[in-house]
Amino acid sequence: SQQGEEDPQALSIQEGENATMNCSYKTSINNLQWYRQNSGRGLVHLILIRSNEREKHSGRLRVTLDTSKKSSSLLITASRAADTASYFCATAPSGNQFYFGTGTSLTVIP
Amino acid sequence: DGGITQSPKYLFRKEGQNVTLSCEQNLNHDAMYWYRQDPGQGLRLIYYSQIVNDFQKGDIAEGYSVSREKKESFPLTVTSAQKNPTAFYLCASTQRRSSYNEQFFGPGTRLTVL
């Protein structure tokens, strides 16, 4: 399987703290994307980082990509209770087929 | 409002029955996808279509069938050949036939086999 893996599987933090989750993948990629899923809902796109980029920011989100290690990290700064959700990375090695990781379940305690 | 709609939200099926899940988008997107989500396993690709009247199998296509007769519609049929169909099904679309575009997801259909 080309599916990526997120680490940790579950993360629980206090409101205001930073949350970091990691994604490892297996094949070379064109880009890596991060998505968020609230319980029982569809996924929402957060950010895309291309294979020639090393870091990208969007609001309270910071994504890094290390293609030599086939890994990426998502940092959420100053977390809020509303950030409670599952977070998935998705890779597209080639063409139009996306591969999603197993997800990190984030709980932000008010 | 533009977006992706899936219906029904909940679906119950008896063993041996075929059921069809609806997915419609008004985003004028070329590519559409069906994923299956099981607890703790992330999303797995069932089928995808990059253009009308064309589609490709994903990693877990066995027991499923699709059609793409219209750009805005990509229904998924779960056949009786699918041995363990109870899952959460997600439909998605992208603007162009390129992996550089984000996927837009529908709200999902939860299928339960009785």
Coordinates of N, CA and C in Angstrom, one line a residue:
Chain A
S1 N 0.8 -1.2 0.0 CA 0.0 0.0 0.0 C 0.9 1.2 0.0
Q2 N 0.4 2.3 -0.7 CA 1.2 3.5 -0.7 C 0.6 4.5 0.3
Q3 N -0.2 4.0 1.1 CA -0.9 4.9 2.1 C 0.2 5.4 3.1
G4 N 0.1 6.7 3.4 CA 1.0 7.3 4.4 C 0.5 7.0 5.8
E5 N 1.3 7.4 6.8 CA 1.0 7.2 8.2 C 1.2 8.5 8.9
E6 N 0.3 8.8 9.8 CA 0.4 9.9 10.6 C 0.9 9.5 12.0
D7 N 1.5 10.4 12.7 CA 2.0 10.1 14.0 C 1.9 11.4 14.8
P8 N 1.4 11.4 16.0 CA 0.8 10.2 16.7 C -0.6 9.9 16.2
Q9 N -1.1 8.8 16.6 CA -2.5 8.4 16.2 C -3.5 9.3 16.9
A10 N -3.2 9.7 18.2 CA -4.0 10.6 18.9 C -3.2 11.5 19.7
L11 N -3.7 12.7 19.9 CA -3.0 13.8 20.6 C -4.0 14.6 21.4
S12 N -3.7 14.9 22.7 CA -4.6 15.6 23.5 C -3.8 16.8 24.1
I13 N -4.2 18.0 24.0 CA -3.5 19.2 24.5 C -4.5 20.2 25.1
Q14 N -3.9 21.1 25.8 CA -4.7 22.2 26.4 C -4.8 23.3 25.4
E15 N -5.9 24.0 25.5 CA -6.2 25.2 24.6 C -5.0 26.2 24.8
G16 N -4.5 26.7 23.7 CA -3.4 27.6 23.7 C -2.1 27.0 23.4
E17 N -2.0 25.7 23.6 CA -0.7 25.0 23.3 C -0.6 24.8 21.8
N18 N 0.6 24.4 21.4 CA 0.8 24.1 20.0 C 0.6 22.6 19.8
A19 N 0.1 22.2 18.6 CA 0.0 20.8 18.3 C 0.8 20.5 17.1
T20 N 1.6 19.4 17.1 CA 2.4 19.0 16.0 C 2.1 17.5 15.7
M21 N 1.8 17.3 14.4 CA 1.6 15.9 13.9 C 2.4 15.7 12.7
N22 N 2.8 14.4 12.5 CA 3.8 14.1 11.5 C 3.1 13.1 10.5
C23 N 3.7 13.1 9.3 CA 3.2 12.3 8.2 C 4.4 11.7 7.5
S24 N 4.4 10.4 7.4 CA 5.4 9.7 6.6 C 4.8 9.0 5.4
Y25 N 5.5 9.0 4.3 CA 4.9 8.4 3.1 C 6.0 7.6 2.4
K26 N 5.6 6.8 1.4 CA 6.5 5.8 0.9 C 7.1 6.1 -0.5
T27 N 6.4 6.8 -1.4 CA 7.0 7.0 -2.7 C 7.3 8.5 -3.0
S28 N 7.9 8.8 -4.1 CA 8.2 10.2 -4.4 C 6.8 10.8 -4.8
I29 N 6.7 12.1 -4.6 CA 5.5 12.8 -4.7 C 5.6 14.1 -5.5
N30 N 4.5 14.6 -6.0 CA 4.4 15.9 -6.6 C 4.1 17.0 -5.6
N31 N 3.2 16.6 -4.6 CA 2.8 17.5 -3.6 C 2.3 16.7 -2.4
L32 N 2.1 17.4 -1.3 CA 1.5 16.7 -0.1 C 0.5 17.7 0.4
Q33 N -0.7 17.2 0.8 CA -1.8 18.0 1.2 C -2.2 17.6 2.6
W34 N -2.7 18.5 3.4 CA -3.3 18.2 4.7 C -4.7 18.6 4.7
Y35 N -5.5 17.7 5.3 CA -6.9 17.8 5.4 C -7.4 17.7 6.9
R36 N -8.5 18.2 7.2 CA -9.1 18.1 8.5 C -10.5 17.5 8.3
Q37 N -10.9 16.7 9.3 CA -12.2 16.1 9.3 C -12.8 16.1 10.7
N38 N -13.9 16.8 10.8 CA -14.7 16.8 12.0 C -15.5 15.5 12.1
S39 N -15.8 15.1 13.2 CA -16.4 13.8 13.4 C -17.6 13.6 12.6
G40 N -17.7 12.5 11.8 CA -18.8 12.2 11.0 C -19.1 13.1 9.8
R41 N -18.1 13.9 9.4 CA -18.2 14.8 8.3 C -17.2 14.6 7.2
G42 N -17.4 15.3 6.1 CA -16.4 15.2 5.0 C -15.1 15.9 5.4
L43 N -14.1 15.7 4.5 CA -12.8 16.3 4.8 C -12.7 17.7 4.2
V44 N -11.9 18.6 4.8 CA -11.8 19.9 4.4 C -10.3 20.2 4.1
H45 N -10.0 20.7 3.0 CA -8.6 21.0 2.6 C -8.0 22.1 3.5
L46 N -6.8 21.9 4.0 CA -6.1 22.9 4.8 C -5.0 23.6 4.0
I47 N -4.1 22.8 3.5 CA -2.9 23.4 2.9 C -2.2 22.4 2.0
L48 N -1.6 22.9 0.9 CA -0.9 22.1 0.0 C 0.6 22.6 -0.1
I49 N 1.5 21.6 -0.1 CA 2.9 22.0 -0.2 C 3.5 21.2 -1.3
R50 N 4.2 21.9 -2.2 CA 4.7 21.2 -3.4 C 6.1 20.5 -3.0
S51 N 6.5 19.6 -3.9 CA 7.7 18.8 -3.6 C 8.9 19.7 -3.6
N52 N 8.9 20.8 -4.2 CA 10.1 21.7 -4.2 C 10.0 22.8 -3.2
E53 N 9.0 22.7 -2.3 CA 8.9 23.6 -1.2 C 9.3 22.9 0.1
R54 N 9.9 23.7 1.1 CA 10.3 23.1 2.3 C 9.4 23.5 3.5
E55 N 8.8 24.7 3.4 CA 7.9 25.1 4.4 C 6.8 26.0 3.9
K56 N 5.6 26.0 4.5 CA 4.5 26.8 4.0 C 3.7 27.2 5.2
H57 N 3.2 28.4 5.2 CA 2.3 28.9 6.3 C 1.0 29.3 5.8
S58 N 0.0 29.1 6.7 CA -1.4 29.6 6.4 C -2.1 29.8 7.7
G59 N -2.2 31.1 8.1 CA -2.8 31.5 9.4 C -2.0 30.8 10.5
R60 N -2.7 30.0 11.3 CA -2.0 29.4 12.5 C -1.4 28.0 12.1
L61 N -1.4 27.7 10.8 CA -0.8 26.4 10.3 C 0.6 26.6 9.7
R62 N 1.4 25.7 10.1 CA 2.8 25.7 9.5 C 3.0 24.2 9.0
V63 N 3.4 24.1 7.8 CA 3.7 22.8 7.2 C 5.1 22.7 6.8
T64 N 5.8 21.6 7.1 CA 7.1 21.4 6.5 C 7.2 20.1 5.7
L65 N 8.1 20.1 4.8 CA 8.2 18.9 4.0 C 9.7 18.6 3.8
D66 N 10.0 17.3 4.1 CA 11.4 16.8 3.9 C 11.3 15.6 2.9
T67 N 11.6 15.9 1.7 CA 11.4 14.8 0.7 C 12.5 13.8 0.8
S68 N 13.6 14.1 1.4 CA 14.7 13.1 1.6 C 14.3 12.1 2.6
K69 N 13.5 12.5 3.6 CA 13.1 11.6 4.6 C 11.6 11.1 4.3
K70 N 11.0 11.6 3.3 CA 9.7 11.3 2.9 C 8.8 11.6 4.2
S71 N 8.8 12.8 4.6 CA 8.0 13.1 5.8 C 7.6 14.6 5.8
S72 N 6.5 14.8 6.5 CA 5.9 16.2 6.6 C 5.4 16.4 8.0
S73 N 5.4 17.6 8.4 CA 4.8 17.9 9.7 C 3.8 19.0 9.6
L74 N 2.7 19.0 10.4 CA 1.8 20.0 10.5 C 1.8 20.6 11.9
L75 N 2.0 21.9 12.0 CA 2.0 22.5 13.3 C 0.8 23.5 13.4
I76 N 0.0 23.3 14.4 CA -1.1 24.2 14.7 C -0.7 25.0 15.9
T77 N -0.6 26.3 15.8 CA -0.2 27.1 16.9 C -1.4 27.7 17.6
A78 N -1.2 28.0 18.9 CA -2.2 28.6 19.8 C -3.6 27.8 19.6
S79 N -3.6 26.6 19.8 CA -4.8 25.8 19.5 C -6.0 26.2 20.2
R80 N -7.2 25.9 19.6 CA -8.5 26.3 20.2 C -9.3 25.0 20.3
A81 N -10.3 25.0 21.1 CA -11.2 23.9 21.2 C -11.8 23.5 19.8
A82 N -12.0 24.5 19.0 CA -12.6 24.3 17.7 C -11.7 23.5 16.7
D83 N -10.4 23.4 17.1 CA -9.4 22.7 16.3 C -9.6 21.2 16.5
T84 N -10.4 20.8 17.5 CA -10.6 19.3 17.7 C -11.1 18.7 16.5
A85 N -10.4 17.7 16.0 CA -10.8 17.0 14.7 C -9.7 16.0 14.4
S86 N -9.9 15.3 13.3 CA -8.9 14.4 12.8 C -8.2 15.1 11.6
Y87 N -6.9 14.8 11.6 CA -6.1 15.5 10.5 C -5.4 14.4 9.7
F88 N -5.5 14.6 8.4 CA -4.9 13.6 7.4 C -4.0 14.3 6.5
C89 N -2.9 13.5 6.2 CA -2.1 14.0 5.0 C -2.5 13.2 3.8
A90 N -2.3 13.7 2.7 CA -2.6 13.1 1.4 C -1.5 13.3 0.4
T91 N -1.0 12.3 -0.3 CA 0.0 12.4 -1.3 C -0.5 12.0 -2.6
A92 N 0.1 12.6 -3.6 CA -0.2 12.2 -5.0 C 1.1 11.9 -5.8
P93 N 1.5 10.7 -5.7 CA 2.8 10.3 -6.3 C 2.8 10.7 -7.8
S94 N 1.7 10.5 -8.5 CA 1.7 10.8 -9.9 C 0.3 10.8 -10.4
G95 N 0.0 11.4 -11.5 CA -1.4 11.4 -12.0 C -2.4 12.0 -11.1
N96 N -3.5 11.4 -11.0 CA -4.6 12.0 -10.2 C -5.1 11.1 -9.1
Q97 N -4.3 10.2 -8.7 CA -4.7 9.3 -7.6 C -4.1 9.8 -6.3
F98 N -4.9 10.1 -5.3 CA -4.5 10.5 -4.0 C -4.4 9.4 -3.0
Y99 N -3.4 9.4 -2.1 CA -3.3 8.4 -1.1 C -3.3 9.2 0.3
F100 N -4.3 8.7 1.2 CA -4.5 9.4 2.5 C -3.8 8.5 3.6
G101 N -3.3 9.3 4.6 CA -2.8 8.6 5.7 C -3.8 8.1 6.6
T102 N -3.4 7.5 7.8 CA -4.4 7.0 8.7 C -5.0 8.0 9.7
G103 N -4.4 9.2 9.7 CA -4.9 10.3 10.5 C -4.4 10.4 11.9
T104 N -4.4 11.6 12.4 CA -4.2 12.0 13.8 C -5.4 12.6 14.4
S105 N -5.9 12.0 15.5 CA -7.1 12.5 16.2 C -6.6 13.5 17.2
L106 N -6.9 14.8 17.0 CA -6.5 15.9 17.9 C -7.7 16.3 18.8
T107 N -7.4 16.3 20.1 CA -8.4 16.8 21.1 C -7.8 18.0 21.8
V108 N -8.5 19.2 21.7 CA -8.0 20.4 22.4 C -9.0 20.6 23.6
I109 N -8.4 20.6 24.8 CA -9.2 20.7 26.0 C -9.3 22.2 26.4
P110 N -10.5 22.7 26.5 CA -10.7 24.1 26.9 C -10.2 24.4 28.3
Chain B
D1 N -25.3 27.9 -3.7 CA -24.0 27.6 -3.2 C -23.4 26.4 -4.0
G2 N -22.1 26.6 -4.3 CA -21.4 25.5 -4.9 C -20.9 24.5 -3.9
G3 N -20.9 23.2 -4.4 CA -20.4 22.2 -3.5 C -20.7 20.8 -4.0
I4 N -20.5 19.9 -3.1 CA -20.8 18.5 -3.4 C -21.9 18.0 -2.5
T5 N -22.8 17.3 -3.0 CA -23.9 16.7 -2.2 C -23.9 15.2 -2.3
Q6 N -24.1 14.5 -1.2 CA -24.2 13.1 -1.2 C -25.5 12.7 -0.5
S7 N -26.1 11.7 -1.1 CA -27.4 11.2 -0.5 C -27.5 9.7 -0.6
P8 N -28.1 9.1 0.3 CA -28.6 9.6 1.5 C -27.5 9.8 2.6
K9 N -27.8 10.4 3.7 CA -26.8 10.6 4.7 C -26.6 9.2 5.4
Y10 N -27.7 8.5 5.7 CA -27.6 7.2 6.3 C -28.3 6.2 5.4
L11 N -27.8 5.0 5.3 CA -28.4 4.0 4.4 C -28.2 2.6 5.1
F12 N -29.3 1.9 5.1 CA -29.3 0.6 5.6 C -29.6 -0.4 4.5
R13 N -28.9 -1.5 4.5 CA -29.0 -2.5 3.5 C -29.1 -3.9 4.1
K14 N -29.9 -4.7 3.5 CA -30.0 -6.1 3.9 C -28.9 -6.8 3.1
E15 N -28.4 -7.9 3.6 CA -27.4 -8.7 2.9 C -28.0 -9.2 1.6
G16 N -27.2 -9.1 0.6 CA -27.6 -9.6 -0.7 C -28.2 -8.5 -1.6
Q17 N -28.4 -7.3 -1.1 CA -29.0 -6.2 -1.9 C -27.9 -5.4 -2.4
N18 N -28.2 -4.8 -3.6 CA -27.4 -3.8 -4.2 C -27.9 -2.4 -3.7
V19 N -27.1 -1.5 -3.5 CA -27.5 -0.1 -3.1 C -26.7 0.9 -3.9
T20 N -27.3 2.0 -4.2 CA -26.6 3.1 -5.0 C -26.5 4.3 -4.1
L21 N -25.3 4.9 -4.0 CA -25.0 6.1 -3.3 C -24.9 7.2 -4.3
S22 N -25.5 8.3 -4.0 CA -25.5 9.4 -5.0 C -24.4 10.4 -4.6
C23 N -23.8 11.0 -5.7 CA -22.8 12.1 -5.5 C -23.0 13.1 -6.7
E24 N -23.3 14.3 -6.3 CA -23.5 15.4 -7.3 C -22.7 16.6 -7.0
Q25 N -22.0 17.2 -8.0 CA -21.3 18.4 -7.7 C -21.6 19.5 -8.8
N26 N -21.7 20.7 -8.3 CA -22.0 21.9 -9.2 C -20.8 22.8 -9.2
L27 N -19.6 22.2 -9.1 CA -18.4 23.0 -9.1 C -17.7 23.0 -10.5
N28 N -18.3 22.3 -11.4 CA -17.7 22.2 -12.8 C -16.4 21.5 -12.7
H29 N -16.2 20.6 -11.8 CA -14.9 19.9 -11.7 C -14.9 18.7 -12.6
D30 N -13.6 18.5 -13.1 CA -13.5 17.4 -14.1 C -13.4 16.0 -13.4
A31 N -12.6 15.9 -12.3 CA -12.4 14.7 -11.7 C -13.2 14.4 -10.5
M32 N -13.7 13.2 -10.3 CA -14.5 12.8 -9.1 C -13.9 11.5 -8.6
Y33 N -14.1 11.3 -7.3 CA -13.5 10.2 -6.5 C -14.5 9.6 -5.5
W34 N -14.4 8.3 -5.3 CA -15.1 7.7 -4.2 C -14.1 7.0 -3.3
Y35 N -14.3 7.3 -2.0 CA -13.4 6.7 -0.9 C -14.3 6.0 0.1
R36 N -13.7 5.0 0.7 CA -14.3 4.3 1.8 C -13.4 4.6 3.0
Q37 N -14.1 4.9 4.2 CA -13.4 5.2 5.4 C -13.9 4.2 6.5
D38 N -13.0 3.4 7.0 CA -13.3 2.6 8.2 C -12.5 3.1 9.4
P39 N -13.0 2.9 10.6 CA -12.4 3.4 11.8 C -10.9 3.0 11.8
G40 N -10.1 4.0 12.0 CA -8.6 3.8 12.2 C -7.9 3.5 11.0
Q41 N -8.5 3.5 9.8 CA -7.8 3.1 8.6 C -7.7 4.2 7.6
G42 N -8.1 5.4 7.9 CA -8.0 6.5 6.9 C -9.0 6.3 5.7
L43 N -8.6 6.9 4.6 CA -9.5 6.8 3.4 C -8.8 5.9 2.4
R44 N -9.6 5.0 1.8 CA -9.1 4.2 0.7 C -9.9 4.4 -0.5
L45 N -9.2 4.5 -1.7 CA -9.8 4.9 -2.9 C -10.5 3.7 -3.5
I46 N -11.8 3.9 -3.9 CA -12.6 2.8 -4.6 C -12.5 3.0 -6.1
Y47 N -12.9 4.1 -6.6 CA -12.9 4.4 -8.0 C -12.7 5.9 -8.2
Y48 N -12.2 6.3 -9.3 CA -12.1 7.7 -9.7 C -12.3 7.9 -11.2
S49 N -12.8 9.1 -11.5 CA -13.1 9.4 -12.9 C -12.5 10.8 -13.2
Q50 N -11.8 10.8 -14.3 CA -11.2 12.1 -14.7 C -12.0 12.8 -15.8
I51 N -12.9 12.1 -16.4 CA -13.7 12.7 -17.5 C -14.9 11.9 -17.7
V52 N -15.9 12.5 -18.3 CA -17.2 11.8 -18.5 C -17.0 10.5 -19.3
N53 N -17.7 9.5 -18.9 CA -17.6 8.2 -19.6 C -16.3 7.4 -19.5
D54 N -15.5 7.8 -18.5 CA -14.3 7.2 -18.2 C -14.0 7.1 -16.7
F55 N -13.6 5.9 -16.2 CA -13.2 5.8 -14.8 C -12.2 4.7 -14.6
Q56 N -11.5 4.8 -13.5 CA -10.5 3.8 -13.2 C -10.7 3.2 -11.8
K57 N -10.2 2.0 -11.6 CA -10.3 1.4 -10.3 C -9.3 1.9 -9.4
G58 N -9.7 2.0 -8.1 CA -8.7 2.4 -7.1 C -8.2 1.1 -6.4
D59 N -7.8 1.2 -5.2 CA -7.2 0.1 -4.5 C -8.2 -1.0 -4.0
I60 N -9.5 -0.6 -3.8 CA -10.4 -1.5 -3.3 C -11.7 -1.5 -4.1
A61 N -11.6 -1.7 -5.4 CA -12.8 -1.6 -6.3 C -13.7 -2.8 -6.3
E62 N -13.2 -4.0 -5.8 CA -14.0 -5.2 -5.9 C -15.3 -5.1 -5.1
G63 N -16.4 -5.4 -5.8 CA -17.7 -5.4 -5.1 C -18.4 -4.0 -5.3
Y64 N -17.7 -3.1 -6.0 CA -18.3 -1.8 -6.3 C -18.4 -1.6 -7.8
S65 N -19.3 -0.7 -8.2 CA -19.3 -0.2 -9.6 C -19.7 1.2 -9.6
V66 N -19.3 1.9 -10.7 CA -19.6 3.3 -10.9 C -20.0 3.6 -12.3
S67 N -20.5 4.8 -12.5 CA -20.8 5.3 -13.8 C -20.5 6.8 -13.8
R68 N -20.2 7.4 -15.0 CA -20.0 8.8 -15.1 C -20.6 9.3 -16.5
E69 N -21.9 9.3 -16.5 CA -22.6 9.7 -17.7 C -22.7 11.2 -17.8
K70 N -22.6 11.9 -16.7 CA -22.7 13.4 -16.7 C -21.5 13.9 -15.9
K71 N -21.0 15.1 -16.2 CA -19.9 15.7 -15.5 C -20.2 15.9 -14.0
E72 N -21.4 16.2 -13.7 CA -21.7 16.6 -12.4 C -22.1 15.4 -11.5
S73 N -22.2 14.2 -12.0 CA -22.7 13.1 -11.2 C -21.8 11.9 -11.3
F74 N -21.6 11.2 -10.2 CA -20.7 10.0 -10.1 C -21.3 9.1 -9.1
P75 N -22.4 8.3 -9.4 CA -23.0 7.4 -8.4 C -22.1 6.2 -8.2
L76 N -22.2 5.7 -7.0 CA -21.5 4.4 -6.6 C -22.5 3.4 -6.2
T77 N -22.4 2.2 -6.8 CA -23.2 1.1 -6.5 C -22.4 0.1 -5.7
V78 N -22.9 -0.2 -4.5 CA -22.3 -1.3 -3.6 C -23.1 -2.6 -3.9
T79 N -22.4 -3.5 -4.5 CA -23.1 -4.7 -4.9 C -23.1 -5.8 -3.8
S80 N -23.8 -6.8 -4.0 CA -23.9 -7.9 -3.0 C -22.5 -8.7 -3.0
A81 N -21.7 -8.4 -4.0 CA -20.4 -9.1 -4.0 C -19.4 -8.4 -3.0
Q82 N -19.7 -7.3 -2.5 CA -18.9 -6.6 -1.5 C -19.2 -7.2 -0.1
K83 N -18.2 -7.9 0.4 CA -18.4 -8.8 1.6 C -18.6 -8.0 2.9
N84 N -18.0 -6.8 3.0 CA -18.1 -6.1 4.2 C -18.3 -4.6 3.9
P85 N -19.5 -4.3 3.5 CA -19.8 -2.9 3.0 C -20.0 -1.9 4.1
T86 N -20.2 -2.3 5.3 CA -20.5 -1.3 6.3 C -19.3 -0.4 6.5
A87 N -19.5 0.9 6.2 CA -18.5 1.9 6.3 C -19.0 3.3 6.0
F88 N -18.2 4.3 6.1 CA -18.5 5.7 5.8 C -17.9 5.9 4.4
Y89 N -18.8 6.4 3.4 CA -18.4 6.6 2.1 C -18.3 8.1 1.7
L90 N -17.2 8.5 1.2 CA -17.0 9.9 0.9 C -16.7 10.1 -0.6
C91 N -17.4 11.1 -1.2 CA -17.2 11.5 -2.6 C -16.4 12.8 -2.6
A92 N -15.6 12.9 -3.6 CA -14.7 14.1 -3.7 C -14.6 14.5 -5.2
S93 N -14.2 15.8 -5.4 CA -13.9 16.2 -6.7 C -12.7 17.2 -6.7
T94 N -12.1 17.3 -7.9 CA -11.0 18.3 -8.1 C -11.3 19.1 -9.4
Q95 N -10.7 20.3 -9.4 CA -11.0 21.2 -10.5 C -10.5 20.7 -11.8
R96 N -9.3 20.3 -11.8 CA -8.6 19.9 -13.1 C -8.0 18.5 -12.9
R97 N -7.7 17.9 -14.0 CA -7.1 16.6 -14.0 C -5.7 16.7 -13.6
S98 N -5.4 17.1 -12.3 CA -4.1 17.4 -11.9 C -4.0 17.1 -10.4
S99 N -2.9 16.6 -9.9 CA -2.8 16.3 -8.5 C -2.5 17.6 -7.7
Y100 N -2.3 18.7 -8.4 CA -1.9 19.9 -7.7 C -3.1 20.7 -7.1
N101 N -4.3 20.1 -7.4 CA -5.5 20.8 -6.9 C -6.1 20.1 -5.7
E102 N -6.7 20.9 -4.8 CA -7.3 20.3 -3.6 C -8.5 19.5 -4.0
Q103 N -8.8 18.6 -3.1 CA -10.0 17.8 -3.3 C -11.1 18.5 -2.4
F104 N -12.3 18.6 -3.0 CA -13.5 19.0 -2.3 C -14.3 17.8 -1.9
F105 N -14.7 17.7 -0.7 CA -15.4 16.5 -0.2 C -16.9 16.8 0.1
G106 N -17.7 15.8 -0.2 CA -19.1 15.8 0.3 C -19.2 15.4 1.7
P107 N -20.4 15.5 2.3 CA -20.6 15.2 3.7 C -20.6 13.7 4.1
G108 N -20.6 12.9 3.1 CA -20.5 11.4 3.3 C -21.9 10.7 3.5
T109 N -21.8 9.4 3.2 CA -23.0 8.5 3.4 C -22.5 7.4 4.3
R110 N -23.2 7.1 5.4 CA -22.9 6.0 6.3 C -23.8 4.8 5.9
L111 N -23.2 3.8 5.4 CA -23.9 2.6 5.0 C -23.7 1.5 6.1
T112 N -24.9 0.9 6.5 CA -24.9 -0.2 7.5 C -25.6 -1.3 6.9
V113 N -25.0 -2.5 6.9 CA -25.6 -3.7 6.5 C -26.2 -4.4 7.7
L114 N -27.5 -4.7 7.5 CA -28.2 -5.4 8.6 C -28.2 -6.9 8.5

